[in-house]
mmCIF file of C-alpha atoms in Angstrom:
data_model
loop_
_atom_site.group_PDB
_atom_site.id
_atom_site.type_symbol
_atom_site.label_atom_id
_atom_site.label_comp_id
_atom_site.label_asym_id
_atom_site.label_seq_id
_atom_site.Cartn_x
_atom_site.Cartn_y
_atom_site.Cartn_z
ATOM 1 C CA MET A 1 30.388 93.148 -29.285
ATOM 2 C CA ASN A 2 31.821 90.980 -26.595
ATOM 3 C CA ARG A 3 35.604 90.827 -26.394
ATOM 4 C CA ALA A 4 37.733 88.740 -24.072
ATOM 5 C CA ALA A 5 39.911 90.874 -21.849
ATOM 6 C CA ASN A 6 43.109 89.283 -23.146
ATOM 7 C CA SER A 7 42.164 89.049 -26.840
ATOM 8 C CA PRO A 8 44.243 90.835 -29.548
ATOM 9 C CA THR A 9 41.217 93.023 -30.283
ATOM 10 C CA SER A 10 40.891 94.066 -26.649
ATOM 11 C CA ALA A 11 44.622 94.729 -26.485
ATOM 12 C CA HIS A 12 44.379 97.002 -29.534
ATOM 13 C CA TYR A 13 41.649 99.173 -28.026
ATOM 14 C CA ASP A 14 43.062 99.113 -24.502
ATOM 15 C CA ALA A 15 46.443 100.306 -25.800
ATOM 16 C CA ASN A 16 44.784 103.265 -27.497
ATOM 17 C CA TYR A 17 42.294 104.222 -24.808
ATOM 18 C CA GLY A 18 44.572 103.405 -21.896
ATOM 19 C CA ASN A 19 47.172 105.860 -23.200
ATOM 20 C CA PHE A 20 44.709 108.295 -24.742
ATOM 21 C CA GLN A 21 45.517 111.302 -22.561
ATOM 22 C CA THR A 22 49.300 110.972 -22.806
ATOM 23 C CA GLU A 23 51.189 113.604 -24.778
ATOM 24 C CA LEU A 24 52.576 110.949 -27.131
ATOM 25 C CA TYR A 25 49.141 109.841 -28.316
ATOM 26 C CA ALA A 26 47.934 113.455 -28.456
ATOM 27 C CA GLN A 27 50.851 114.293 -30.768
ATOM 28 C CA ILE A 28 49.884 111.433 -33.052
ATOM 29 C CA ARG A 29 46.289 112.690 -33.212
ATOM 30 C CA ARG A 30 47.431 116.219 -34.024
ATOM 31 C CA ASP A 31 49.619 114.945 -36.845
ATOM 32 C CA ALA A 32 46.894 112.649 -38.165
ATOM 33 C CA PHE A 33 43.808 114.842 -37.853
ATOM 34 C CA GLY A 34 45.144 118.390 -37.878
ATOM 35 C CA GLU A 35 43.043 119.254 -34.812
ATOM 36 C CA ASP A 36 42.908 116.904 -31.851
ATOM 37 C CA ILE A 37 39.298 116.630 -30.660
ATOM 38 C CA GLY A 38 39.898 113.300 -28.942
ATOM 39 C CA GLN A 39 38.820 111.213 -31.920
ATOM 40 C CA SER A 40 39.829 107.631 -32.665
ATOM 41 C CA SER A 41 37.898 107.182 -35.917
ATOM 42 C CA TRP A 42 38.343 108.813 -39.335
ATOM 43 C CA LEU A 43 36.556 111.967 -38.167
ATOM 44 C CA THR A 44 38.176 115.397 -38.458
ATOM 45 C CA ALA A 45 37.012 118.603 -36.783
ATOM 46 C CA ASP A 46 35.932 120.236 -40.047
ATOM 47 C CA GLU A 47 33.988 117.119 -40.987
ATOM 48 C CA GLN A 48 32.196 117.171 -37.620
ATOM 49 C CA ASP A 49 31.308 120.837 -38.129
ATOM 50 C CA LYS A 50 29.702 119.925 -41.447
ATOM 51 C CA PHE A 51 27.784 117.064 -39.832
ATOM 52 C CA LEU A 52 26.448 119.321 -37.085
ATOM 53 C CA ALA A 53 24.557 121.456 -39.597
ATOM 54 C CA TRP A 54 22.274 118.468 -40.256
ATOM 55 C CA LEU A 55 21.463 117.566 -36.632
ATOM 56 C CA ASN A 56 19.567 120.680 -35.490
ATOM 57 C CA LEU A 57 21.112 120.593 -32.013
ATOM 58 C CA SER A 58 20.853 123.380 -29.456
ATOM 59 C CA SER A 59 20.420 123.996 -25.741
ATOM 60 C CA GLY A 60 17.618 121.859 -24.327
ATOM 61 C CA LYS A 61 18.146 119.018 -26.808
ATOM 62 C CA THR A 62 19.830 115.675 -26.148
ATOM 63 C CA LEU A 63 22.215 113.708 -28.351
ATOM 64 C CA LEU A 64 23.098 110.017 -28.025
ATOM 65 C CA ASP A 65 26.520 109.037 -29.360
ATOM 66 C CA VAL A 66 26.789 105.278 -29.908
ATOM 67 C CA ALA A 67 30.317 103.829 -29.682
ATOM 68 C CA CYS A 68 31.535 107.163 -28.323
ATOM 69 C CA GLY A 69 35.099 106.021 -27.675
ATOM 70 C CA SER A 70 36.991 108.491 -25.496
ATOM 71 C CA GLY A 71 34.092 110.960 -25.695
ATOM 72 C CA GLY A 72 36.170 113.791 -27.135
ATOM 73 C CA PRO A 73 34.101 114.401 -30.289
ATOM 74 C CA VAL A 74 30.714 114.322 -28.537
ATOM 75 C CA LEU A 75 32.002 116.602 -25.758
ATOM 76 C CA ARG A 76 33.019 119.054 -28.466
ATOM 77 C CA ILE A 77 29.436 118.908 -29.770
ATOM 78 C CA ALA A 78 28.081 119.612 -26.273
ATOM 79 C CA ALA A 79 30.395 122.600 -25.885
ATOM 80 C CA THR A 80 29.600 123.920 -29.375
ATOM 81 C CA THR A 81 25.806 123.549 -29.419
ATOM 82 C CA GLY A 82 24.836 123.662 -25.740
ATOM 83 C CA CYS A 83 22.996 120.339 -25.987
ATOM 84 C CA ALA A 84 23.166 117.516 -23.444
ATOM 85 C CA VAL A 85 24.936 114.334 -24.529
ATOM 86 C CA VAL A 86 24.913 110.664 -23.614
ATOM 87 C CA GLY A 87 27.777 108.477 -24.768
ATOM 88 C CA MET A 88 27.947 104.690 -24.780
ATOM 89 C CA ASP A 89 30.806 102.339 -25.591
ATOM 90 C CA VAL A 90 31.640 98.706 -24.871
ATOM 91 C CA ASN A 91 35.231 99.520 -23.852
ATOM 92 C CA GLU A 92 35.613 100.343 -20.141
ATOM 93 C CA GLN A 93 38.889 102.221 -20.690
ATOM 94 C CA ALA A 94 37.159 104.446 -23.242
ATOM 95 C CA ILE A 95 34.316 105.309 -20.857
ATOM 96 C CA ALA A 96 36.752 106.034 -18.022
ATOM 97 C CA THR A 97 38.591 108.444 -20.322
ATOM 98 C CA ALA A 98 35.319 110.048 -21.449
ATOM 99 C CA ASN A 99 34.203 110.703 -17.870
ATOM 100 C CA SER A 100 37.617 112.136 -17.045
ATOM 101 C CA LEU A 101 37.488 114.490 -20.037
ATOM 102 C CA ALA A 102 33.948 115.606 -19.163
ATOM 103 C CA ALA A 103 35.131 116.558 -15.666
ATOM 104 C CA GLN A 104 38.194 118.368 -17.020
ATOM 105 C CA ARG A 105 36.014 120.432 -19.369
ATOM 106 C CA GLY A 106 33.323 121.230 -16.817
ATOM 107 C CA LEU A 107 30.646 119.351 -18.733
ATOM 108 C CA THR A 108 29.595 116.698 -16.230
ATOM 109 C CA GLU A 109 26.130 118.244 -15.807
ATOM 110 C CA ARG A 110 25.430 117.876 -19.544
ATOM 111 C CA ALA A 111 27.446 114.771 -20.393
ATOM 112 C CA GLN A 112 26.872 111.201 -19.242
ATOM 113 C CA PHE A 113 28.906 108.194 -20.304
ATOM 114 C CA GLN A 114 28.318 104.535 -19.603
ATOM 115 C CA VAL A 115 29.532 101.112 -20.680
ATOM 116 C CA ALA A 116 27.018 99.398 -22.955
ATOM 117 C CA ASP A 117 27.080 96.888 -25.776
ATOM 118 C CA ALA A 118 25.394 98.536 -28.763
ATOM 119 C CA ALA A 119 25.012 95.149 -30.441
ATOM 120 C CA ALA A 120 22.202 94.541 -27.941
ATOM 121 C CA GLN A 121 19.152 96.708 -27.267
ATOM 122 C CA LEU A 122 20.357 99.823 -25.490
ATOM 123 C CA PRO A 123 19.049 100.306 -21.924
ATOM 124 C CA LEU A 124 17.355 103.613 -22.699
ATOM 125 C CA PRO A 125 13.718 104.770 -22.846
ATOM 126 C CA ASP A 126 11.740 105.162 -26.049
ATOM 127 C CA ALA A 127 11.739 108.548 -27.818
ATOM 128 C CA GLY A 128 14.323 110.054 -25.495
ATOM 129 C CA PHE A 129 16.713 111.694 -27.972
ATOM 130 C CA ASP A 130 16.596 114.516 -30.478
ATOM 131 C CA ALA A 131 19.540 113.065 -32.387
ATOM 132 C CA ILE A 132 21.746 109.980 -32.513
ATOM 133 C CA THR A 133 25.227 109.695 -33.988
ATOM 134 C CA CYS A 134 27.459 106.699 -34.629
ATOM 135 C CA ILE A 135 30.731 107.584 -36.311
ATOM 136 C CA ASP A 136 32.694 104.819 -38.035
ATOM 137 C CA ALA A 137 31.410 102.112 -35.698
ATOM 138 C CA ILE A 138 28.161 100.693 -37.091
ATOM 139 C CA ASN A 139 30.319 98.173 -38.962
ATOM 140 C CA HIS A 140 31.239 96.593 -35.598
ATOM 141 C CA LEU A 141 27.590 95.662 -34.887
ATOM 142 C CA PRO A 142 26.423 92.380 -36.442
ATOM 143 C CA ASN A 143 22.668 92.832 -36.888
ATOM 144 C CA ARG A 144 22.175 96.149 -38.674
ATOM 145 C CA GLU A 145 18.441 95.767 -39.149
ATOM 146 C CA ARG A 146 17.922 95.269 -35.415
ATOM 147 C CA VAL A 147 20.387 98.034 -34.486
ATOM 148 C CA LEU A 148 18.728 100.632 -36.713
ATOM 149 C CA ALA A 149 15.291 99.632 -35.433
ATOM 150 C CA ASP A 150 16.508 100.186 -31.880
ATOM 151 C CA TRP A 151 17.915 103.597 -32.765
ATOM 152 C CA ALA A 152 14.619 104.517 -34.416
ATOM 153 C CA ARG A 153 12.892 103.534 -31.160
ATOM 154 C CA LEU A 154 15.137 105.911 -29.209
ATOM 155 C CA LEU A 155 14.549 108.925 -31.442
ATOM 156 C CA LYS A 156 11.839 111.475 -30.776
ATOM 157 C CA PRO A 157 9.431 112.168 -33.652
ATOM 158 C CA GLY A 158 11.340 114.441 -36.023
ATOM 159 C CA GLY A 159 14.651 113.345 -34.514
ATOM 160 C CA ARG A 160 17.632 112.645 -36.728
ATOM 161 C CA LEU A 161 20.145 109.838 -37.016
ATOM 162 C CA LEU A 162 23.599 110.423 -38.496
ATOM 163 C CA PHE A 163 26.041 107.572 -39.011
ATOM 164 C CA THR A 164 29.052 106.772 -41.146
ATOM 165 C CA ASP A 165 29.747 103.324 -42.558
ATOM 166 C CA PRO A 166 33.439 102.933 -43.487
ATOM 167 C CA ILE A 167 33.121 99.294 -44.582
ATOM 168 C CA THR A 168 31.106 99.568 -47.807
ATOM 169 C CA VAL A 169 32.459 97.318 -50.544
ATOM 170 C CA THR A 170 32.801 99.287 -53.796
ATOM 171 C CA GLY A 171 35.444 97.265 -55.612
ATOM 172 C CA PRO A 172 37.472 94.055 -55.611
ATOM 173 C CA LEU A 173 39.189 93.085 -52.359
ATOM 174 C CA THR A 174 41.605 90.241 -51.720
ATOM 175 C CA ASN A 175 41.164 87.862 -48.830
ATOM 176 C CA ASP A 176 44.361 89.246 -47.263
ATOM 177 C CA GLU A 177 43.068 92.824 -47.484
ATOM 178 C CA ILE A 178 39.785 91.831 -45.870
ATOM 179 C CA ALA A 179 41.632 89.967 -43.103
ATOM 180 C CA VAL A 180 43.868 92.943 -42.291
ATOM 181 C CA ARG A 181 41.072 95.517 -42.538
ATOM 182 C CA GLY A 182 38.936 93.441 -40.162
ATOM 183 C CA SER A 183 41.761 92.452 -37.833
ATOM 184 C CA ILE A 184 40.872 94.755 -34.922
ATOM 185 C CA GLY A 185 37.440 93.345 -34.143
ATOM 186 C CA PHE A 186 34.156 92.233 -35.638
ATOM 187 C CA PHE A 187 33.553 93.878 -39.022
ATOM 188 C CA LEU A 188 30.439 93.706 -41.192
ATOM 189 C CA PHE A 189 31.402 94.270 -44.837
ATOM 190 C CA VAL A 190 28.322 95.375 -46.793
ATOM 191 C CA PRO A 191 27.564 96.090 -50.466
ATOM 192 C CA LEU A 192 26.660 99.509 -51.786
ATOM 193 C CA GLY A 193 22.943 100.135 -51.241
ATOM 194 C CA TYR A 194 22.665 97.922 -48.160
ATOM 195 C CA ASP A 195 22.520 100.782 -45.654
ATOM 196 C CA GLU A 196 19.789 102.554 -47.583
ATOM 197 C CA ARG A 197 17.650 99.405 -47.489
ATOM 198 C CA MET A 198 18.218 98.949 -43.759
ATOM 199 C CA ILE A 199 17.298 102.581 -43.072
ATOM 200 C CA GLU A 200 14.044 102.171 -44.994
ATOM 201 C CA GLN A 201 13.214 98.929 -43.181
ATOM 202 C CA SER A 202 13.735 100.650 -39.811
ATOM 203 C CA GLY A 203 10.994 103.140 -40.675
ATOM 204 C CA LEU A 204 13.338 106.120 -40.962
ATOM 205 C CA ARG A 205 13.438 108.447 -43.966
ATOM 206 C CA LEU A 206 16.803 108.940 -45.667
ATOM 207 C CA LEU A 207 17.639 112.641 -46.063
ATOM 208 C CA ILE A 208 21.307 112.705 -47.017
ATOM 209 C CA LYS A 209 23.855 110.256 -48.401
ATOM 210 C CA GLU A 210 27.403 111.402 -49.044
ATOM 211 C CA ASP A 211 30.663 109.702 -50.016
ATOM 212 C CA VAL A 212 33.221 110.629 -47.347
ATOM 213 C CA THR A 213 35.892 108.076 -48.275
ATOM 214 C CA ARG A 214 38.574 110.692 -48.871
ATOM 215 C CA ASN A 215 38.874 111.482 -45.156
ATOM 216 C CA MET A 216 39.414 107.812 -44.360
ATOM 217 C CA ALA A 217 42.165 107.420 -46.961
ATOM 218 C CA GLN A 218 43.987 110.559 -45.834
ATOM 219 C CA VAL A 219 43.649 110.029 -42.082
ATOM 220 C CA ALA A 220 44.767 106.396 -42.297
ATOM 221 C CA ALA A 221 47.923 107.394 -44.172
ATOM 222 C CA ARG A 222 48.687 110.244 -41.761
ATOM 223 C CA ARG A 223 48.096 108.091 -38.678
ATOM 224 C CA ARG A 224 50.482 105.456 -39.993
ATOM 225 C CA ALA A 225 53.145 108.099 -40.700
ATOM 226 C CA ALA A 226 52.665 109.784 -37.319
ATOM 227 C CA ARG A 227 53.041 106.462 -35.543
ATOM 228 C CA ALA A 228 56.085 105.470 -37.613
ATOM 229 C CA ALA A 229 57.811 108.695 -36.549
ATOM 230 C CA ARG A 230 57.390 107.588 -32.923
ATOM 231 C CA ALA A 231 57.930 103.882 -33.453
ATOM 232 C CA ALA A 232 60.404 103.314 -30.625
ATOM 233 C CA ASP A 233 58.134 104.843 -27.974
ATOM 234 C CA LEU A 234 55.058 103.057 -29.297
ATOM 235 C CA ARG A 235 56.778 99.681 -29.426
ATOM 236 C CA GLU A 236 57.712 100.090 -25.772
ATOM 237 C CA ILE A 237 54.091 100.829 -24.824
ATOM 238 C CA GLU A 238 52.183 98.552 -27.197
ATOM 239 C CA GLY A 239 54.663 95.772 -27.865
ATOM 240 C CA ASP A 240 55.938 94.808 -31.305
ATOM 241 C CA GLN A 241 52.935 92.705 -32.287
ATOM 242 C CA ILE A 242 50.296 95.364 -31.636
ATOM 243 C CA TYR A 243 52.453 98.120 -33.125
ATOM 244 C CA GLU A 244 53.125 96.181 -36.354
ATOM 245 C CA GLY A 245 49.494 95.086 -36.581
ATOM 246 C CA GLN A 246 48.229 98.670 -36.364
ATOM 247 C CA GLN A 247 50.759 99.878 -38.942
ATOM 248 C CA GLU A 248 49.641 97.195 -41.393
ATOM 249 C CA PHE A 249 46.001 98.030 -40.659
ATOM 250 C CA PHE A 250 46.499 101.720 -41.491
ATOM 251 C CA ALA A 251 48.502 100.909 -44.631
ATOM 252 C CA VAL A 252 45.784 98.642 -46.020
ATOM 253 C CA ALA A 253 42.951 100.956 -44.913
ATOM 254 C CA SER A 254 44.558 103.869 -46.741
ATOM 255 C CA LEU A 255 45.304 101.918 -49.915
ATOM 256 C CA ILE A 256 41.885 100.346 -50.484
ATOM 257 C CA ALA A 257 40.103 103.604 -49.612
ATOM 258 C CA ARG A 258 42.327 105.652 -51.914
ATOM 259 C CA GLU A 259 41.661 103.208 -54.748
ATOM 260 C CA GLY A 260 37.897 103.313 -54.095
ATOM 261 C CA ARG A 261 37.595 99.614 -53.300
ATOM 262 C CA LEU A 262 36.355 99.976 -49.718
ATOM 263 C CA SER A 263 34.399 103.178 -49.152
ATOM 264 C CA ARG A 264 33.003 105.285 -46.329
ATOM 265 C CA PHE A 265 29.532 106.773 -46.622
ATOM 266 C CA LEU A 266 27.591 109.229 -44.473
ATOM 267 C CA TYR A 267 23.855 108.817 -43.903
ATOM 268 C CA VAL A 268 21.378 111.197 -42.301
ATOM 269 C CA ALA A 269 17.875 109.873 -41.657
ATOM 270 C CA GLU A 270 14.820 111.283 -39.887
ATOM 271 C CA LYS A 271 12.039 109.768 -37.824
ATOM 272 C CA SER A 272 8.618 110.857 -39.048
ATOM 273 C CA GLY A 273 6.901 113.196 -36.687
#
């Protein structure tokens, strides 16, 4: 994804990542997620713990996290499993925050973060990773067939890919709902069954598929409420337009997820080895 520095999309992400380590934004994450692990997606700590059981990570193994954001979740994985991690994100503010957090947590020897556009081929060697994760971000990448093929290239034989797709169409959506839900960047809305076909075409073998829409519906509603409780402070930081836009985004995201019209699915696939 390429975003102009002064675009509304860039402003949305810069507002979040630029203020990520402030107490105000940490309070919002605690209210929204229950446990603040530095996430900016729909991921909760208990959900990540469940995901980890499928990745077979341990000391001596290496994980690539695509669209890592602030790096908080993947740093938690490094601390929990002992593995080394590499995080990539297109947002420079996010990577700066990730490197800062790695230093604060004493994980710089096992954690590397760099700016990279995951819509293009990643600048990494073949078969270099035991696992790859991409949480709630594959929908921002336009060519899924090419993206999954690149991730398959990066996996070692027997390595595993885990990603969540929160933009799976499972019911009727209005044009206004689609516009709001896709207002913060490029979004690829896909039909049910599309991800399975793309995984097969990439040469990976699907191991697990699970509906994890409930987390998205609940987190979106809690994030909106947590932000509304701090509206005055957020308006001062973000400006009225960005604040109102994010509140509408969370309201629509929660509604259409709760009603099962736009769903979030988890996929775990393996490279033959």
